[in-house]
Coordinates of C-alpha atoms in Angstrom, one line a residue:
X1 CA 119.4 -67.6 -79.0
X2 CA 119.9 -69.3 -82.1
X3 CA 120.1 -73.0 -82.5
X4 CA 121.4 -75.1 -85.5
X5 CA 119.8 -78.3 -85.9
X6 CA 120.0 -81.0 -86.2
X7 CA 122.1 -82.2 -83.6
X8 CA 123.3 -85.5 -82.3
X9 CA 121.7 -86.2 -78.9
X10 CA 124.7 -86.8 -75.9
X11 CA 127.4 -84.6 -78.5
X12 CA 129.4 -82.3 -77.0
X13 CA 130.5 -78.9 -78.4
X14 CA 130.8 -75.5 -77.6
X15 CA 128.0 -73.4 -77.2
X16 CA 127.7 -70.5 -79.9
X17 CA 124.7 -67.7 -79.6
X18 CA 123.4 -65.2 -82.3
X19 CA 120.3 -62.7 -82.7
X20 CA 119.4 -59.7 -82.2
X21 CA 120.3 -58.7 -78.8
X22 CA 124.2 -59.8 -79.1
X23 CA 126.9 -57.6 -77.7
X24 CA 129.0 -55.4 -80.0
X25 CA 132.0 -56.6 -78.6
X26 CA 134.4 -56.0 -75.9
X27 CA 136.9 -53.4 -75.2
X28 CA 140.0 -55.2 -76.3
X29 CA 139.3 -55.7 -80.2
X30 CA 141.5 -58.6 -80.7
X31 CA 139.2 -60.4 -77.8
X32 CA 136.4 -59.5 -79.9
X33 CA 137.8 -60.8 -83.7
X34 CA 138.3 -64.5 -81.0
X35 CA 135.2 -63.9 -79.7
X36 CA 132.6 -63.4 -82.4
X37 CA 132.7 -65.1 -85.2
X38 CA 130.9 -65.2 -88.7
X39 CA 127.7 -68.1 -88.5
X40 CA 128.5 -71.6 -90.5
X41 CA 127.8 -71.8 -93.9
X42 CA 125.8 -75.3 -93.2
X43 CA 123.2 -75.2 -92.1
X44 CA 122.6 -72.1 -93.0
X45 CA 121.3 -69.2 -89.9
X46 CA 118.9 -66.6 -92.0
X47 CA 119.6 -63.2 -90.6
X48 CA 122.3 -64.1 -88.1
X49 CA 125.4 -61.9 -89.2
X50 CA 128.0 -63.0 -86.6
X51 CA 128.2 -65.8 -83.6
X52 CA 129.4 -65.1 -80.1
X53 CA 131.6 -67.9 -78.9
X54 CA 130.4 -68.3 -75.1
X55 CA 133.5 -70.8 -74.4
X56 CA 130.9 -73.0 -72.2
X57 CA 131.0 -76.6 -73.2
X58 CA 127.4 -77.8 -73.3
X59 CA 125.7 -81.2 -74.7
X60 CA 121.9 -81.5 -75.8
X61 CA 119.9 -84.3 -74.2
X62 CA 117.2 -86.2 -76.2
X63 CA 115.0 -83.8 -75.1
X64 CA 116.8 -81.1 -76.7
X65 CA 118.0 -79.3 -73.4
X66 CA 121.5 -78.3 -73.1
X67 CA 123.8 -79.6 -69.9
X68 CA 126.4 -77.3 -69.1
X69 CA 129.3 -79.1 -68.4
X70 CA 132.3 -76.6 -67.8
X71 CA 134.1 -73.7 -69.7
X72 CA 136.8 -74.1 -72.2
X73 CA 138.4 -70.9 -71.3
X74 CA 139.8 -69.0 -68.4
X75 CA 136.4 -67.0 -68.1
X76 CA 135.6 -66.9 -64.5
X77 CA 132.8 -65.8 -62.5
X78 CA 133.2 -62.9 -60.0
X79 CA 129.9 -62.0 -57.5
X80 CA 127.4 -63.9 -60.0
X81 CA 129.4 -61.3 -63.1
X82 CA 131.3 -63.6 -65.9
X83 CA 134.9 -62.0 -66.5
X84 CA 137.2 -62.4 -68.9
X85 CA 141.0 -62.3 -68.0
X86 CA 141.6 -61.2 -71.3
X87 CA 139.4 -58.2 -70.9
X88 CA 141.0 -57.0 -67.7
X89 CA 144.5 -57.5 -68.8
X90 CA 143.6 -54.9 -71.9
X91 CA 142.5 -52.3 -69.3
X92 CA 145.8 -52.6 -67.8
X93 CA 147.7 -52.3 -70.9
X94 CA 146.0 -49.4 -71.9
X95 CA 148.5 -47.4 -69.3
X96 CA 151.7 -46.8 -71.1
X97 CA 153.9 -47.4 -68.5
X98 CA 152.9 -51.2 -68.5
X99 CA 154.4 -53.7 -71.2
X100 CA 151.8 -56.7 -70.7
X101 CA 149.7 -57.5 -67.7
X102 CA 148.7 -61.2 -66.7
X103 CA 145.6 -62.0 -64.4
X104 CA 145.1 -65.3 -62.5
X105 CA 142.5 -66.1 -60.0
X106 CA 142.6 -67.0 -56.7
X107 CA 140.0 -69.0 -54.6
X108 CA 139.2 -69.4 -50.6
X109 CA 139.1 -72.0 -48.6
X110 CA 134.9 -71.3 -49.4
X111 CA 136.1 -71.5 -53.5
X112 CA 135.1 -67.6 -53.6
X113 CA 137.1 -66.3 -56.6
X114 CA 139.0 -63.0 -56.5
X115 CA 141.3 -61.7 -59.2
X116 CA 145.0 -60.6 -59.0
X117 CA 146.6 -58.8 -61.7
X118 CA 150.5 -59.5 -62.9
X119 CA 152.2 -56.9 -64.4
X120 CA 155.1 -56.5 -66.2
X121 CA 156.7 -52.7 -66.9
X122 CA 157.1 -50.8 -70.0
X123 CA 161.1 -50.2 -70.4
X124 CA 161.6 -46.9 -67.9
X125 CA 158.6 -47.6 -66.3
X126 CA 157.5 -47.7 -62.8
X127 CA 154.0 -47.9 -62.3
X128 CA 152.3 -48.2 -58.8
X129 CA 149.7 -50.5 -58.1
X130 CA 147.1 -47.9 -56.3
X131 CA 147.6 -45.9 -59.5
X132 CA 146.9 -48.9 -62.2
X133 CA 143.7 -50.2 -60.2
X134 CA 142.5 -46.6 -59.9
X135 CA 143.0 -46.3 -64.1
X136 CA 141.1 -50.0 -64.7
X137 CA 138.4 -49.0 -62.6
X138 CA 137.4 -46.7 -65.2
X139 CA 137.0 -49.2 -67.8
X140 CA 135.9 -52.2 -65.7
X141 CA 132.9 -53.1 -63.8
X142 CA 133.6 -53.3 -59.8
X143 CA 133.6 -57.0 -59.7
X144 CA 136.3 -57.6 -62.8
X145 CA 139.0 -55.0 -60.6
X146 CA 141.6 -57.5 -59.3
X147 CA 141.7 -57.1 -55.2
X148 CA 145.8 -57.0 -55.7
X149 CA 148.9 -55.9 -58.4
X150 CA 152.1 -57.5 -58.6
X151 CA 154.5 -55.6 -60.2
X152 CA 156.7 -58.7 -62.2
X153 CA 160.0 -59.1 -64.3
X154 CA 158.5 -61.6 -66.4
X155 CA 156.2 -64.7 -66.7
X156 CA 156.5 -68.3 -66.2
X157 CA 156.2 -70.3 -69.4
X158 CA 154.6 -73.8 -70.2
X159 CA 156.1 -76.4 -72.8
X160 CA 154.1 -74.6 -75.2
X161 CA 155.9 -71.6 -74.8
X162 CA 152.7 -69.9 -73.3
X163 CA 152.2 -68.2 -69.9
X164 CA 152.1 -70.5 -67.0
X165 CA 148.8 -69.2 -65.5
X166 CA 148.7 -72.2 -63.1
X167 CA 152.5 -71.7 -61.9
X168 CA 152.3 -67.9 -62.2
X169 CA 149.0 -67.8 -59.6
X170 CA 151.1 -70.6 -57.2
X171 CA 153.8 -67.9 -56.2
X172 CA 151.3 -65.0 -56.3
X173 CA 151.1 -63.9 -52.4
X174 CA 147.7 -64.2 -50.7
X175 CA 145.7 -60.6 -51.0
X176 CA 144.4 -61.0 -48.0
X177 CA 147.9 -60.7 -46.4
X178 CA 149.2 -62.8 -43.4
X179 CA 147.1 -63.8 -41.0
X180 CA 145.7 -61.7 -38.4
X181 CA 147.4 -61.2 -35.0
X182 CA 145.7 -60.7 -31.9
X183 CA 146.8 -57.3 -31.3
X184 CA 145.1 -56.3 -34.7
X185 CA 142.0 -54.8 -32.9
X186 CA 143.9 -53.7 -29.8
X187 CA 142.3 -50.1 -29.0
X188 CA 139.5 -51.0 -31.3
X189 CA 135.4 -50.3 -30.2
X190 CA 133.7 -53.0 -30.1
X191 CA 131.6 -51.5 -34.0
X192 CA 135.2 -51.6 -35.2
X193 CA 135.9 -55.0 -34.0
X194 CA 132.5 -56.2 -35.0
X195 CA 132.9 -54.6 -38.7
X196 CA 136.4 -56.0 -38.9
X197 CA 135.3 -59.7 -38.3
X198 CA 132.7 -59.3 -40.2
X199 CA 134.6 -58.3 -43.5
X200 CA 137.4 -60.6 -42.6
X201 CA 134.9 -63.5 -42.7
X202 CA 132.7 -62.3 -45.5
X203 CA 136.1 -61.9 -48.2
X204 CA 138.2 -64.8 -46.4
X205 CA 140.9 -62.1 -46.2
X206 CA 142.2 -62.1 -42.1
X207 CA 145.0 -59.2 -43.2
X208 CA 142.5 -56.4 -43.9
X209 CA 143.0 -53.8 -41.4
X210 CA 140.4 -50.8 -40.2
X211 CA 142.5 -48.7 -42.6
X212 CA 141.3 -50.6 -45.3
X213 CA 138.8 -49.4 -48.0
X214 CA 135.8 -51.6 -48.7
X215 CA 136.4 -51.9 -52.2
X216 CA 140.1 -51.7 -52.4
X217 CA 140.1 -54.6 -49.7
X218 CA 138.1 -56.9 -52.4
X219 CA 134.6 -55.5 -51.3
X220 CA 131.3 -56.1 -54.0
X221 CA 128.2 -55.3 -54.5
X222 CA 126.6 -58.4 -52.9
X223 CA 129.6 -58.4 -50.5
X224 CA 128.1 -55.5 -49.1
X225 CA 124.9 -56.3 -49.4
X226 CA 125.8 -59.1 -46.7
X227 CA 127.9 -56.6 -44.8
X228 CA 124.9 -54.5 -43.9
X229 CA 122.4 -57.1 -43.3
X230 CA 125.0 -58.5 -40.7
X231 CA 125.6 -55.2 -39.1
X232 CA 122.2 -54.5 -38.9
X233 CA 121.2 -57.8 -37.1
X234 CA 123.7 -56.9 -34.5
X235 CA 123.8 -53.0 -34.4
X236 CA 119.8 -52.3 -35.2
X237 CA 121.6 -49.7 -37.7
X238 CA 120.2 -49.4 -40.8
X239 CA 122.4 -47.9 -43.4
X240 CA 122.4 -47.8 -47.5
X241 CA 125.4 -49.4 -49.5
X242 CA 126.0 -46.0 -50.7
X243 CA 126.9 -45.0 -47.4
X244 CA 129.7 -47.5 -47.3
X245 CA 131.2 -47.5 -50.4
X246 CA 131.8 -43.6 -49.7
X247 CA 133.2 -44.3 -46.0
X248 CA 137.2 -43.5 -46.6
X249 CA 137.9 -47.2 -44.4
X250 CA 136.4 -49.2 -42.5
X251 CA 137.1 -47.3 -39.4
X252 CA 135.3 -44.2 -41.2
X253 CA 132.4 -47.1 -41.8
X254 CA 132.1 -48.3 -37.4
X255 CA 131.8 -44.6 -36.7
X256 CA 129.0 -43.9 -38.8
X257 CA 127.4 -46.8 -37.8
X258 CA 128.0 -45.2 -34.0
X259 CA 126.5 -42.0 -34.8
X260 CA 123.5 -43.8 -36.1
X261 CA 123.1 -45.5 -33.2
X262 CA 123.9 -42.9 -30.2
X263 CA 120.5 -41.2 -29.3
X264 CA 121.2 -37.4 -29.8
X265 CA 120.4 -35.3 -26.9
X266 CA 116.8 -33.6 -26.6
X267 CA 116.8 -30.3 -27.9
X268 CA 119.8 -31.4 -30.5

């Protein structure tokens, strides 16, 4: 990181970093000309060609340490990963049939963030959510893929004539669904039950069902990572995230995890 001096102890500003192992940019280029910008004439930064705007808002202490005190932006953090809306709308909007996208985030209860995409047709078009979140996923990492698609008219607008984020996210339905019913895990064995809870609790979304996909429910990396270690502590059953991030639903997921653990017969 590069750091202009001197600067006035308790200031605040936002923090700006250049040097040789900066980013080339992001997929959306007008994100990028926002994003990273040329260095300040004075004082002067030898070498540094361009500055990456971070949009934290940092001050230095006497001691020359910088305090984080928030972000300036609507960058959000996803599973320990640092998103950018921006980024995941221009995925969207690379499929013809959509006119703009809009993303806004949603917490839990346990203020664990999950993204939901807003998206506005292309005239004549009609494009299905399964199909957009399929097309993102090829340009986005896991954890930046919103866990739902709303398919919109239009967005609300501020006094500034801006989208509404705040309002827009208020009337967005919960991903999760309703609430789950008793009768949800009627018929279910007790690995289904016991994988259901435990992904219902983990993503603080009661609505998934046992014909949900990990991932498509919201699942991540670390997600699963505590999936497995909670299944294992109750099942003895060992198995490799791999193994259920290739499971068709969760239902595929409890069987496997019965076939682990059934002895096989001798001579089998």
């Amino acid at each position: 990181m590069t750091t202009a001096g001197p600067w006035p102890a308790d200031r605040t500003a936002e923090l700006r970093i250049g040097g040789r192992c900066l980013a080339l940019g992001y997929l959306d280029p007008e994100l990028t000309a926002r994003r990273f910008t040329a260095p300040p004439q004075d004082p002067p930064l030898p070498g540094v060609e361009r500055l990456y705007r971070t949009g934290d808002r940092v001050r230095m202490t006497a001691d020359g340490s910088l305090e984080f005190l928030g972000r300036l932006d609507d960058q959000v953090k996803i599973s320990g990963v640092r998103i950018e809306p921006a980024e995941v709308e221009a995925a969207f909007e690379r499929d013809p049939a959509v006119h703009s996208a809009v993303v806004t985030v949603l917490r839990d209860a346990s203020g664990n963030a999950r993204l939901v995409a807003h998206v506005r047709p292309a005239a004549g078009g009609e494009p299905a959510a399964g199909d957009l979140l399929a097309a993102v996923r090829a340009w986005l990492p896991e954890q930046a893929v919103p866990t739902a698609v709303r398919i919109v008219d239009g967005y609300p607008l501020d006094a500034n004539g801006k989208v509404d984020r705040a309002a827009l996210a208020a009337v967005a339905p919960d991903p999760a669904g309703t609430a789950a019913t008793a009768g949800d895990s009627a018929g279910a064995t007790p690995t289904e039950r016991l994988v259901l809870a435990t992904v219902r609790d983990l993503l603080g979304r009661p609505g998934t069902t046992l014909d949900d996909n990990f991932t498509d429910a919201g699942g991540t990396s670390v997600v699963a990572a505590r999936l497995l270690t909670a299944v294992e502590r109750e099942t003895g059953v060992r198995l490799r995230a791999p193994e259920l991030l290739r499971s068709t639903d969760l239902r595929a997921f409890a069987a496997l995890l019965d076939e682990r653990r059934t002895p096989r017969p001798e001579g089998a």
